Amino acid sequence: MYFLMSSNELILENLLERRDLNLTMLKHLDFELMMDPTEKEILDIKILQTDTVNQLKKIEQEIAFLTSKKSQNKRVYQTPFIENTMQDELGKNLIHVKQIFAKSYEGNSHIQEVIPTEISKKFQIDLKDLKHLHDFALKNPIYHNHYEQEIDGILCTVYEGDINDYWLNSIKHGSSCQPFYPTWIMSAFIMTLLAKKLGYSELVDIGSGDGRIAYCGNIVGLNSHSIEIDDVLVELQNIICTSTKQNFNPICYDALEFDYSSLNLKNPIFFIGGLAQMGGDVLATSIIDKINSIENLKKDTGIVFAGTNTKRQLSENLENGGWSSLIEKHDLKVIDTVSLPTIWTFDQDVETPYIYTEFK
Ligand SMILES: C[S@@+](CC[C@H](N)C(=O)[O-])C[C@H]1O[C@@H](n2cnc3c(N)ncnc32)[C@H](O)[C@@H]1O
């Protein structure tokens, strides 16, 4: 028996994954039909059903073609490494949408971001999750306007807002390691999907801002905690928890001082809210020391760092988004990386790399 990873095998795995996604989507559409939709919603659901069934037929044909070719091959295959995961696809498609949107944006709002309005071939997301993402933006006072726009053939909702006052508040704390700048809501969602896929069951968002990563953790089924030093931001998180009915456990505390053993964590993933050279390294070092001090925790713990691909923000090299020396120093291993749009990279051609690590 020997290992063979042909391009056909990779295509086949990708097709099987897409078939599963489409089948899941059909189940959700059935579910939506039972939820007493309006006539307009019924029409939209039926259109999506037809679209999904047509896609499924095409996928099935391609699978049949490839498997018949494969059965003629006498060699024994092992399951190949699947590079093209759902998170990769979503991430790539989101970056594409962001880059087109950023070039054409003519508004003058302080911050802006995009969420697909509906499920499509490029954004095959659980419909309930998608609704929750919009709910977060609609109920979040930092956004004052939204409108629909077709971007590269995908109907999207653009949310415009202002974080100036929150930003100012967040820098007034003595041990603040980084001011408030949010990632995109869609990016937070993709990051938490990946955390779930990697097998974590709890999420701790360190320096959580308005709580979007913990919120998304909650909707994908991770038991989430949200630690933020700024009381005004935590008040904002509490408002969002109440109005969206998603309790992602906001805690107003200096993350450098917090007692993490009080959370009784089993296999958590920590998201560090800050770039390495701008204070994030202080947060990260403190969290790693605290994880080390809790018995048996580190073997099942993940840590995610927000990196940068922009040279001017760093004196260090760009490997692992500027986190290489900390990763090396604390004996961490990189297990995945995903690049995603954030508010602070809106006007740049590069995105923010999120580096997923675990202890060796
Ligand atoms: C760059 S923002 C990230 C926000 C959020 N994680 C996101 O990705 O959208 C960093 C946040 O960390 C918070 N912060 C900074 N130092 C902190 C500390 N020592 N303890 C808790 N939160 C802190 C800031 O107030 C700010 O909201």
mmCIF file of N, CA and C and ligand atoms in Angstrom, residues 170 173 175-183 191 205-213 227-230 233 253-256 272-274 283 344 354, ligand 1:
data_model
loop_
_atom_site.group_PDB
_atom_site.id
_atom_site.type_symbol
_atom_site.label_atom_id
_atom_site.label_comp_id
_atom_site.label_asym_id
_atom_site.label_seq_id
_atom_site.Cartn_x
_atom_site.Cartn_y
_atom_site.Cartn_z
ATOM 1 N N SER A 170 -11.138 53.617 25.336
ATOM 2 C CA SER A 170 -10.331 52.406 25.529
ATOM 3 C C SER A 170 -8.865 52.718 25.797
ATOM 4 N N HIS A 173 -7.079 53.663 30.028
ATOM 5 C CA HIS A 173 -6.738 52.752 31.133
ATOM 6 C C HIS A 173 -5.224 52.558 31.214
ATOM 7 N N SER A 175 -3.338 50.079 32.172
ATOM 8 C CA SER A 175 -2.747 48.839 31.651
ATOM 9 C C SER A 175 -3.376 48.420 30.325
ATOM 10 N N SER A 176 -3.903 49.388 29.581
ATOM 11 C CA SER A 176 -4.438 49.053 28.268
ATOM 12 C C SER A 176 -3.288 48.671 27.331
ATOM 13 N N CYS A 177 -3.436 47.522 26.670
ATOM 14 C CA CYS A 177 -2.362 47.029 25.804
ATOM 15 C C CYS A 177 -2.608 47.384 24.348
ATOM 16 N N GLN A 178 -3.799 47.833 24.021
ATOM 17 C CA GLN A 178 -4.116 48.139 22.620
ATOM 18 C C GLN A 178 -5.485 48.810 22.586
ATOM 19 N N PRO A 179 -5.644 49.911 21.836
ATOM 20 C CA PRO A 179 -6.959 50.547 21.769
ATOM 21 C C PRO A 179 -7.980 49.701 21.006
ATOM 22 N N PHE A 180 -9.243 50.124 21.064
ATOM 23 C CA PHE A 180 -10.317 49.375 20.413
ATOM 24 C C PHE A 180 -10.329 49.605 18.903
ATOM 25 N N TYR A 181 -10.098 48.518 18.201
ATOM 26 C CA TYR A 181 -10.289 48.461 16.752
ATOM 27 C C TYR A 181 -10.895 47.110 16.455
ATOM 28 N N PRO A 182 -12.061 47.045 15.846
ATOM 29 C CA PRO A 182 -12.663 45.727 15.642
ATOM 30 C C PRO A 182 -12.198 45.004 14.369
ATOM 31 N N THR A 183 -12.262 43.695 14.432
ATOM 32 C CA THR A 183 -12.126 42.898 13.220
ATOM 33 C C THR A 183 -13.484 42.960 12.505
ATOM 34 N N MET A 191 -13.335 32.895 11.862
ATOM 35 C CA MET A 191 -12.329 32.474 12.849
ATOM 36 C C MET A 191 -12.893 31.491 13.864
ATOM 37 N N ASP A 205 -12.124 35.421 24.691
ATOM 38 C CA ASP A 205 -11.697 36.553 23.870
ATOM 39 C C ASP A 205 -11.040 37.575 24.800
ATOM 40 N N ILE A 206 -9.733 37.752 24.641
ATOM 41 C CA ILE A 206 -8.950 38.635 25.513
ATOM 42 C C ILE A 206 -8.819 40.003 24.847
ATOM 43 N N GLY A 207 -9.368 41.018 25.471
ATOM 44 C CA GLY A 207 -9.387 42.345 24.835
ATOM 45 C C GLY A 207 -10.441 42.296 23.750
ATOM 46 N N SER A 208 -11.713 42.163 24.196
ATOM 47 C CA SER A 208 -12.771 41.740 23.265
ATOM 48 C C SER A 208 -13.494 42.885 22.571
ATOM 49 N N GLY A 209 -13.188 44.139 22.925
ATOM 50 C CA GLY A 209 -13.832 45.255 22.233
ATOM 51 C C GLY A 209 -15.339 45.244 22.403
ATOM 52 N N ASP A 210 -16.085 45.163 21.281
ATOM 53 C CA ASP A 210 -17.545 45.082 21.406
ATOM 54 C C ASP A 210 -18.022 43.625 21.490
ATOM 55 N N GLY A 211 -17.093 42.681 21.594
ATOM 56 C CA GLY A 211 -17.445 41.281 21.878
ATOM 57 C C GLY A 211 -17.755 40.440 20.660
ATOM 58 N N ARG A 212 -17.383 40.915 19.454
ATOM 59 C CA ARG A 212 -17.825 40.204 18.254
ATOM 60 C C ARG A 212 -17.251 38.788 18.126
ATOM 61 N N ILE A 213 -16.011 38.577 18.587
ATOM 62 C CA ILE A 213 -15.454 37.216 18.458
ATOM 63 C C ILE A 213 -16.174 36.267 19.433
ATOM 64 N N ILE A 227 -13.395 39.045 27.776
ATOM 65 C CA ILE A 227 -12.714 39.859 28.797
ATOM 66 C C ILE A 227 -12.298 41.201 28.178
ATOM 67 N N GLU A 228 -12.762 42.284 28.764
ATOM 68 C CA GLU A 228 -12.467 43.612 28.209
ATOM 69 C C GLU A 228 -12.217 44.580 29.366
ATOM 70 N N ILE A 229 -11.171 45.394 29.230
ATOM 71 C CA ILE A 229 -10.793 46.304 30.315
ATOM 72 C C ILE A 229 -11.700 47.535 30.397
ATOM 73 N N ASP A 230 -12.273 47.921 29.264
ATOM 74 C CA ASP A 230 -13.002 49.194 29.237
ATOM 75 C C ASP A 230 -14.481 49.014 29.590
ATOM 76 N N LEU A 233 -17.114 49.799 26.833
ATOM 77 C CA LEU A 233 -17.244 48.716 25.847
ATOM 78 C C LEU A 233 -17.994 47.521 26.447
ATOM 79 N N TYR A 253 -12.688 43.470 33.080
ATOM 80 C CA TYR A 253 -11.518 43.171 33.897
ATOM 81 C C TYR A 253 -10.242 43.424 33.094
ATOM 82 N N ASP A 254 -9.188 43.749 33.808
ATOM 83 C CA ASP A 254 -7.866 43.824 33.179
ATOM 84 C C ASP A 254 -7.404 42.376 32.932
ATOM 85 N N ALA A 255 -7.216 42.022 31.662
ATOM 86 C CA ALA A 255 -6.864 40.632 31.329
ATOM 87 C C ALA A 255 -5.537 40.206 31.946
ATOM 88 N N LEU A 256 -4.690 41.187 32.280
ATOM 89 C CA LEU A 256 -3.392 40.863 32.876
ATOM 90 C C LEU A 256 -3.561 40.401 34.331
ATOM 91 N N ILE A 272 -6.185 36.598 21.230
ATOM 92 C CA ILE A 272 -5.480 37.746 21.806
ATOM 93 C C ILE A 272 -5.773 38.993 20.959
ATOM 94 N N GLY A 273 -6.406 39.983 21.588
ATOM 95 C CA GLY A 273 -6.842 41.173 20.841
ATOM 96 C C GLY A 273 -5.769 42.235 20.745
ATOM 97 N N GLY A 274 -4.772 42.025 19.917
ATOM 98 C CA GLY A 274 -3.755 43.069 19.752
ATOM 99 C C GLY A 274 -2.602 42.599 18.898
ATOM 100 N N LEU A 283 -0.063 41.326 26.399
ATOM 101 C CA LEU A 283 -1.260 40.521 26.701
ATOM 102 C C LEU A 283 -0.944 39.033 26.561
ATOM 103 N N TRP A 344 -9.012 47.768 10.478
ATOM 104 C CA TRP A 344 -7.760 48.503 10.306
ATOM 105 C C TRP A 344 -7.020 48.178 9.005
ATOM 106 N N TYR A 354 -4.498 35.677 11.006
ATOM 107 C CA TYR A 354 -4.766 35.174 12.358
ATOM 108 C C TYR A 354 -4.034 33.834 12.485
HETATM 109 C C1 LIG B 1 -7.651 45.742 18.815
HETATM 110 S S1 LIG B 1 -9.014 45.696 19.940
HETATM 111 C C2 LIG B 1 -9.628 44.085 19.548
HETATM 112 C C3 LIG B 1 -11.104 43.949 19.739
HETATM 113 C C4 LIG B 1 -11.691 42.592 19.382
HETATM 114 N N1 LIG B 1 -10.938 41.490 19.948
HETATM 115 C C5 LIG B 1 -11.794 42.419 17.890
HETATM 116 O O1 LIG B 1 -10.974 41.715 17.283
HETATM 117 O O2 LIG B 1 -12.725 42.987 17.296
HETATM 118 C C6 LIG B 1 -8.176 45.484 21.503
HETATM 119 C C7 LIG B 1 -9.106 45.550 22.718
HETATM 120 O O3 LIG B 1 -8.341 45.117 23.858
HETATM 121 C C8 LIG B 1 -8.765 45.871 24.991
HETATM 122 N N2 LIG B 1 -7.669 45.793 25.987
HETATM 123 C C9 LIG B 1 -6.453 46.380 25.934
HETATM 124 N N3 LIG B 1 -5.719 46.076 27.020
HETATM 125 C C10 LIG B 1 -6.489 45.246 27.787
HETATM 126 C C11 LIG B 1 -6.282 44.588 29.024
HETATM 127 N N4 LIG B 1 -5.144 44.716 29.709
HETATM 128 N N5 LIG B 1 -7.286 43.811 29.510
HETATM 129 C C12 LIG B 1 -8.454 43.664 28.825
HETATM 130 N N6 LIG B 1 -8.710 44.279 27.655
HETATM 131 C C13 LIG B 1 -7.732 45.061 27.123
HETATM 132 C C14 LIG B 1 -8.984 47.266 24.420
HETATM 133 O O4 LIG B 1 -9.814 48.050 25.260
HETATM 134 C C15 LIG B 1 -9.619 46.938 23.065
HETATM 135 O O5 LIG B 1 -11.023 46.909 23.142
#
